[in-house]
Amino acid sequence: MTNFQTEKAIVRAHHDALAQAAPDTVTEILARHTTPNWHWRGMHPFHEQHGAAAVAATFWKPFLTAMTRVQRRPDIFMAGLNEMDSFESVWVVSMGHLMGLFDRPFLGISPTARIGMLRYAEFNRVEGGKIAETAFFCDIPHLMIQAGQNPFPPQTGAHLVQPGPATHLGLMYECQDPVAGQATLASINAMLNDMGSKNRNPNYEVELARTWNDDMIWWGPAGIGATYTIPRYICQHAGPFRQALSKGYRFNGHLCRLAEGDFGGFFGWANLTLANSGGYMGMTASPGPADMRVVDLYRAEGGKLSENWVFIDILHFLNMQGLDVLARLEIIQHPQV
C-alpha cells in the first residue's frame, strides 16, 4: 500500500513547469520530468511518440503557438496502482481543460481570438522519479465546435464545456482512504463484468440499475454528447451505440485501470474494435472494423456509479472508416481551384 504522494508531486511539478512553457522552451521543460524514452500516446493526429523532442514537436509546440496564456484547469487529480499489471505500477491521472486564447490556427481549425477550452484526460505512469509513460486524450472536435466548425451531424446528447464532479471533491492532492478506492474499483469492475457477460439482461434499464445510480450523468465527447439519468442515457447514447456498433464487436482490454477515493477509471489502446452497420454519427456502413481508443473516468456514490467522463478518439475511429475530418477541414478552407 502506498499513499502516492511522491508520484503526485512529480506530476504536479511537471504541470507547473508546463504552465511556464513557450513553443521555444517546451522541449527542455518536458524533458525535466520525463524519461529519455518517454512513451507518449495521443489521439489522432498525434498518435504514439517517444521522447520529449517528439512530443513537443507533435503536440505542444503547435498547441502553444495556437493557444496563448494557457491555463490548466483540472477537475480530477488522483493516483493509484494499475490493476492491469497486478497492481505493480503507479499512475497519476489528471482531467479537466486546457484553457487559452485561441489566437492562431491549430490543426486547420480557425482561431477565434476568444477563450478556447481543450478538454483533456491524462494518465501518467511514474517510475524512478520520472514520468515514463503517458496517455493524453483530448477532445479536438469540441474545440472545432467552439470555433464554429462543427464536423458532425446533430448529436444525440448535449455537449457542453463539461463540468467537474458534482461533489467538487475530484482534486485529491492529499492522501485518501484506501478502502474507498477499493470500493470504487469494485463498482467499476462490477459494471464492466455486466457489460462483458454472455448472459446480459435483455432489459438494459434493469442491467444498468445494478451498477449505476438513477441520476447518473454520462459526460460524453463532442459528436455524441452528454446525457442524464438511466432512461435518457439508453435513449441518447447506449441504445444507438448498441444498435449500430454491435457488428464484429471486440473488447481488447485496458492498459490501465485504477481508483482512488470515490474516483477511478481506465484507458485502452484500443479498448474496442467494432464495425458501424450504418447510421452511427451520420456515417454509412463501414467497410470494415475500426478501433475506439477510450478513456472512462468515474465518480462513485453509495456503492454505485454516478458520473462518467468519457473521451473517445473519434477522429481516429472515423479515419479508419475512410473519413479524415481534419483533411476535409483543410480542403474546405483551402480549396484547389
Coordinates of C-alpha atoms in Angstrom, one line a residue:
M1 CA 0.0 0.0 0.0
T2 CA 1.3 3.5 -0.9
N3 CA -0.1 7.0 -0.4
F4 CA 1.2 8.1 -3.9
Q5 CA 2.3 11.5 -2.6
T6 CA 5.7 11.2 -4.3
E7 CA 4.3 10.4 -7.7
K8 CA 1.6 13.1 -7.4
A9 CA 4.3 15.6 -6.6
I10 CA 6.3 14.7 -9.7
V11 CA 3.3 15.1 -12.0
R12 CA 2.3 18.4 -10.3
A13 CA 5.8 19.7 -10.8
H14 CA 5.6 18.6 -14.4
H15 CA 2.3 20.5 -14.9
D16 CA 3.6 23.6 -13.0
A17 CA 6.7 23.7 -15.4
L18 CA 4.4 23.3 -18.4
A19 CA 2.4 26.3 -17.3
Q20 CA 5.5 28.4 -17.9
A21 CA 6.4 26.8 -21.3
A22 CA 6.6 28.6 -24.6
P23 CA 7.0 27.0 -28.1
D24 CA 10.8 27.5 -27.9
T25 CA 11.2 26.2 -24.4
V26 CA 8.7 23.4 -24.1
T27 CA 11.1 20.6 -25.3
E28 CA 13.5 21.3 -22.4
I29 CA 10.6 21.7 -19.9
L30 CA 9.1 18.3 -21.0
A31 CA 12.5 16.6 -20.6
R32 CA 12.9 17.7 -16.9
H33 CA 10.3 15.3 -15.5
T34 CA 10.2 12.5 -18.2
T35 CA 12.5 9.6 -19.1
P36 CA 14.6 9.8 -22.2
N37 CA 12.5 7.1 -23.9
W38 CA 9.2 8.5 -22.6
H39 CA 6.3 6.7 -24.3
W40 CA 3.5 9.2 -25.1
R41 CA 0.2 8.2 -26.6
G42 CA -2.0 10.9 -28.1
M43 CA -5.2 11.0 -30.1
H44 CA -5.4 11.4 -33.9
P45 CA -3.4 13.0 -35.5
F46 CA -0.7 12.8 -32.8
H47 CA -0.7 9.0 -32.1
E48 CA 2.4 7.5 -30.4
Q49 CA 5.6 9.4 -29.8
H50 CA 8.8 8.7 -27.9
G51 CA 10.9 11.3 -26.0
A52 CA 10.4 14.9 -25.1
A53 CA 11.5 16.3 -28.5
A54 CA 9.0 14.2 -30.5
V55 CA 6.1 15.0 -28.1
A56 CA 6.9 18.7 -28.2
A57 CA 7.1 18.8 -32.0
T58 CA 4.0 16.8 -32.4
F59 CA 1.6 18.4 -29.9
W60 CA 2.9 21.0 -27.5
K61 CA 4.7 23.4 -29.9
P62 CA 1.7 23.6 -32.3
F63 CA -0.7 23.9 -29.4
L64 CA 1.3 26.6 -27.5
T65 CA 1.7 28.5 -30.8
A66 CA -2.1 28.5 -31.4
M67 CA -3.1 29.0 -27.8
T68 CA -1.7 31.8 -25.8
R69 CA -1.8 32.3 -22.0
V70 CA -2.6 28.7 -21.4
Q71 CA -4.0 27.6 -18.0
R72 CA -4.5 24.0 -16.9
R73 CA -7.9 23.8 -15.1
P74 CA -8.1 20.3 -13.6
D75 CA -11.3 18.9 -12.1
I76 CA -9.9 15.4 -11.2
F77 CA -6.5 14.6 -9.9
M78 CA -5.8 11.1 -8.5
A79 CA -3.3 8.3 -8.4
G80 CA -3.4 4.5 -7.9
L81 CA -1.9 1.1 -8.6
N82 CA -2.7 -0.3 -12.0
E83 CA -5.0 -3.4 -11.8
M84 CA -3.9 -4.4 -15.3
D85 CA -0.4 -5.3 -14.2
S86 CA -1.4 -6.9 -10.9
F87 CA -1.2 -3.5 -9.1
E88 CA 2.5 -3.1 -9.7
S89 CA 2.8 0.3 -11.5
V90 CA 1.7 3.7 -10.1
W91 CA -0.2 6.0 -12.4
V92 CA -1.3 9.6 -11.8
V93 CA -4.4 10.9 -13.6
S94 CA -5.5 14.4 -14.4
M95 CA -8.7 15.5 -16.1
G96 CA -10.1 19.0 -16.9
H97 CA -9.5 21.6 -19.5
L98 CA -6.5 23.4 -21.0
M99 CA -7.8 27.0 -21.4
G100 CA -6.2 29.6 -23.5
L101 CA -6.7 32.4 -26.0
F102 CA -7.3 30.8 -29.4
D103 CA -5.1 33.2 -31.4
R104 CA -3.6 31.2 -34.3
P105 CA -4.7 28.1 -36.3
F106 CA -4.5 24.7 -34.8
L107 CA -4.8 21.5 -36.9
G108 CA -6.5 23.6 -39.6
I109 CA -9.1 24.9 -37.1
S110 CA -9.5 28.7 -37.5
P111 CA -8.7 30.8 -34.4
T112 CA -11.4 32.9 -32.7
A113 CA -9.2 35.3 -30.6
R114 CA -11.5 34.2 -27.7
I115 CA -11.2 31.7 -24.9
G116 CA -10.8 28.1 -26.1
M117 CA -11.2 25.1 -23.8
L118 CA -9.5 21.9 -24.8
R119 CA -11.0 19.1 -22.7
Y120 CA -8.3 16.6 -21.7
A121 CA -7.6 13.4 -19.7
E122 CA -4.0 12.4 -19.0
F123 CA -2.7 9.2 -17.4
N124 CA 1.0 9.3 -16.3
R125 CA 3.0 6.2 -15.2
V126 CA 5.6 7.4 -12.7
E127 CA 8.7 5.2 -12.2
G128 CA 12.1 6.1 -10.6
G129 CA 11.1 9.7 -10.0
K130 CA 10.2 10.4 -13.7
I131 CA 7.2 10.1 -16.0
A132 CA 7.9 7.0 -18.1
E133 CA 4.6 6.7 -20.0
T134 CA 1.7 9.0 -20.8
A135 CA -1.7 8.7 -22.4
F136 CA -3.1 12.1 -23.4
F137 CA -6.6 12.2 -24.6
C138 CA -8.2 15.5 -25.7
D139 CA -11.5 16.5 -27.4
I140 CA -10.4 18.1 -30.6
P141 CA -13.9 18.1 -32.2
H142 CA -15.2 20.1 -29.2
L143 CA -12.5 22.7 -30.0
M144 CA -13.8 22.7 -33.6
I145 CA -17.3 23.3 -32.4
Q146 CA -16.2 26.2 -30.2
A147 CA -14.7 27.8 -33.3
G148 CA -17.9 27.4 -35.3
Q149 CA -16.6 24.4 -37.4
N150 CA -18.8 21.5 -36.2
P151 CA -17.7 18.5 -38.3
F152 CA -20.7 16.3 -37.2
P153 CA -24.4 16.0 -37.9
P154 CA -26.7 16.7 -34.9
Q155 CA -25.6 14.6 -31.9
T156 CA -27.9 12.5 -29.8
G157 CA -26.8 14.1 -26.5
A158 CA -25.9 17.6 -25.4
H159 CA -22.3 18.7 -25.5
L160 CA -21.2 21.5 -23.2
V161 CA -18.0 22.6 -21.6
Q162 CA -18.0 19.6 -19.3
P163 CA -18.1 20.4 -15.6
G164 CA -16.2 18.6 -13.0
P165 CA -17.7 16.4 -10.3
A166 CA -21.0 17.4 -8.6
T167 CA -19.3 17.0 -5.2
H168 CA -16.3 19.1 -6.2
L169 CA -14.0 16.6 -4.5
G170 CA -12.1 15.3 -7.5
L171 CA -8.8 17.1 -6.8
M172 CA -7.2 14.5 -4.5
Y173 CA -3.8 16.1 -3.8
E174 CA -3.7 14.7 -0.3
C175 CA -3.8 11.0 0.9
Q176 CA -7.1 9.2 0.5
D177 CA -8.7 6.4 2.4
P178 CA -7.6 3.2 0.6
V179 CA -10.8 1.4 1.4
A180 CA -12.8 4.0 -0.5
G181 CA -10.6 3.4 -3.6
Q182 CA -11.1 -0.3 -3.4
A183 CA -14.9 0.1 -3.2
T184 CA -14.8 2.4 -6.3
L185 CA -12.7 0.0 -8.2
A186 CA -15.1 -2.8 -7.3
S187 CA -18.0 -0.7 -8.6
I188 CA -16.2 -0.1 -11.9
N189 CA -15.4 -3.8 -12.3
A190 CA -19.0 -4.8 -11.5
M191 CA -20.2 -2.6 -14.3
L192 CA -17.6 -4.0 -16.7
N193 CA -18.5 -7.5 -15.7
D194 CA -22.1 -6.8 -16.6
M195 CA -21.1 -5.4 -20.0
G196 CA -18.9 -8.4 -20.7
S197 CA -21.4 -11.1 -19.6
K198 CA -22.6 -13.6 -22.2
N199 CA -25.9 -13.6 -20.4
R200 CA -26.7 -9.9 -20.5
N201 CA -30.1 -8.9 -19.2
P202 CA -32.3 -8.1 -22.3
N203 CA -33.8 -5.3 -20.2
Y204 CA -31.0 -2.8 -20.4
E205 CA -32.5 -0.5 -17.8
V206 CA -32.6 -3.3 -15.3
E207 CA -29.0 -4.2 -16.1
L208 CA -27.7 -0.6 -15.7
A209 CA -29.6 -0.1 -12.4
R210 CA -27.4 -2.8 -10.9
T211 CA -24.3 -0.7 -11.1
W212 CA -25.5 2.9 -11.8
N213 CA -27.4 5.4 -9.7
D214 CA -30.6 6.6 -11.4
D215 CA -29.4 10.2 -11.5
M216 CA -26.2 9.1 -13.4
I217 CA -24.6 11.6 -15.8
W218 CA -22.6 10.4 -18.8
W219 CA -20.4 13.2 -19.9
G220 CA -19.7 12.1 -23.5
P221 CA -17.4 13.6 -26.1
A222 CA -18.3 16.0 -28.9
G223 CA -20.2 14.2 -31.6
I224 CA -22.1 12.1 -29.1
G225 CA -22.8 14.5 -26.2
A226 CA -23.7 14.2 -22.5
T227 CA -26.9 12.6 -21.1
Y228 CA -28.6 12.4 -17.7
T229 CA -30.5 9.6 -16.0
I230 CA -30.5 5.9 -17.0
P231 CA -33.5 6.1 -19.4
R232 CA -32.1 9.1 -21.2
Y233 CA -28.6 7.5 -21.4
I234 CA -30.2 4.5 -23.0
C235 CA -32.1 6.6 -25.5
Q236 CA -29.5 9.2 -26.3
H237 CA -26.3 7.1 -26.3
A238 CA -26.3 3.4 -25.3
G239 CA -29.2 2.4 -27.4
P240 CA -27.9 3.9 -30.7
F241 CA -24.4 2.6 -29.9
R242 CA -25.6 -0.9 -29.4
Q243 CA -27.8 -0.9 -32.5
A244 CA -25.2 0.4 -34.9
L245 CA -21.9 -0.9 -33.4
S246 CA -22.7 -4.4 -32.3
K247 CA -21.4 -6.0 -35.5
G248 CA -18.0 -7.5 -35.0
Y249 CA -17.7 -6.1 -31.5
R250 CA -14.5 -7.0 -29.8
F251 CA -13.2 -5.8 -26.4
N252 CA -9.4 -5.6 -26.5
G253 CA -8.8 -4.8 -22.8
H254 CA -7.3 -1.9 -20.9
L255 CA -3.8 -0.8 -20.4
C256 CA -4.5 1.0 -17.1
R257 CA -7.4 0.7 -14.6
L258 CA -7.2 2.3 -11.1
A259 CA -9.2 4.1 -8.4
E260 CA -8.6 6.4 -5.5
G261 CA -11.2 7.7 -3.1
D262 CA -14.6 8.0 -4.9
F263 CA -13.0 8.3 -8.3
G264 CA -11.5 5.8 -10.8
G265 CA -11.1 5.0 -14.4
F266 CA -9.2 3.3 -17.2
F267 CA -7.9 3.7 -20.8
G268 CA -7.2 1.3 -23.6
W269 CA -5.2 1.4 -26.8
A270 CA -7.6 0.5 -28.4
N271 CA -10.3 -0.6 -26.0
L272 CA -12.8 -1.7 -28.6
T273 CA -12.8 -2.9 -32.2
L274 CA -16.2 -2.7 -34.0
A275 CA -17.9 -2.1 -37.3
N276 CA -20.5 0.6 -38.0
S277 CA -23.5 -1.1 -39.5
G278 CA -24.8 2.2 -40.7
G279 CA -26.2 5.4 -39.3
Y280 CA -23.9 6.0 -36.3
M281 CA -22.7 9.6 -36.1
G282 CA -24.2 10.1 -39.6
M283 CA -21.8 7.5 -41.2
T284 CA -22.8 4.9 -43.7
A285 CA -21.9 1.3 -43.0
S286 CA -18.2 1.0 -42.6
P287 CA -16.1 -1.2 -45.0
G288 CA -14.5 -3.0 -42.0
P289 CA -13.8 -2.8 -38.3
A290 CA -12.4 0.3 -36.7
D291 CA -10.7 0.9 -33.3
M292 CA -12.0 3.0 -30.4
R293 CA -9.4 4.4 -28.1
V294 CA -11.4 5.3 -25.0
V295 CA -10.9 6.9 -21.5
D296 CA -13.6 6.5 -18.9
L297 CA -13.4 8.3 -15.5
Y298 CA -16.0 7.7 -12.8
R299 CA -17.3 9.1 -9.6
A300 CA -18.9 6.5 -7.3
E301 CA -21.5 7.2 -4.6
G302 CA -23.2 4.7 -2.3
G303 CA -21.7 1.6 -4.0
K304 CA -22.8 2.6 -7.5
L305 CA -21.5 4.9 -10.3
S306 CA -22.9 8.4 -10.5
E307 CA -20.8 10.3 -13.0
N308 CA -18.8 9.2 -16.1
W309 CA -16.5 11.4 -18.1
V310 CA -15.7 9.8 -21.5
F311 CA -13.1 10.6 -24.1
I312 CA -13.1 8.7 -27.4
D313 CA -10.6 9.2 -30.2
I314 CA -13.5 9.8 -32.6
L315 CA -11.2 11.3 -35.3
H316 CA -9.2 8.1 -35.4
F317 CA -12.3 6.0 -35.4
L318 CA -13.7 7.9 -38.4
N319 CA -10.4 8.0 -40.2
M320 CA -10.2 4.2 -40.1
Q321 CA -13.7 4.2 -41.8
G322 CA -12.4 6.4 -44.6
L323 CA -13.3 9.9 -43.2
D324 CA -10.4 12.1 -42.4
V325 CA -12.1 15.0 -40.7
L326 CA -9.1 17.2 -40.4
A327 CA -8.1 16.7 -44.0
R328 CA -11.7 17.6 -45.1
L329 CA -11.4 20.8 -42.9
E330 CA -8.2 21.7 -44.8
I331 CA -9.9 21.2 -48.2
I332 CA -12.8 23.3 -47.2
Q333 CA -10.6 26.2 -46.0
H334 CA -8.1 25.9 -48.8
P335 CA -9.8 24.6 -51.9
Q336 CA -7.7 23.9 -55.0
V337 CA -9.0 25.9 -57.9

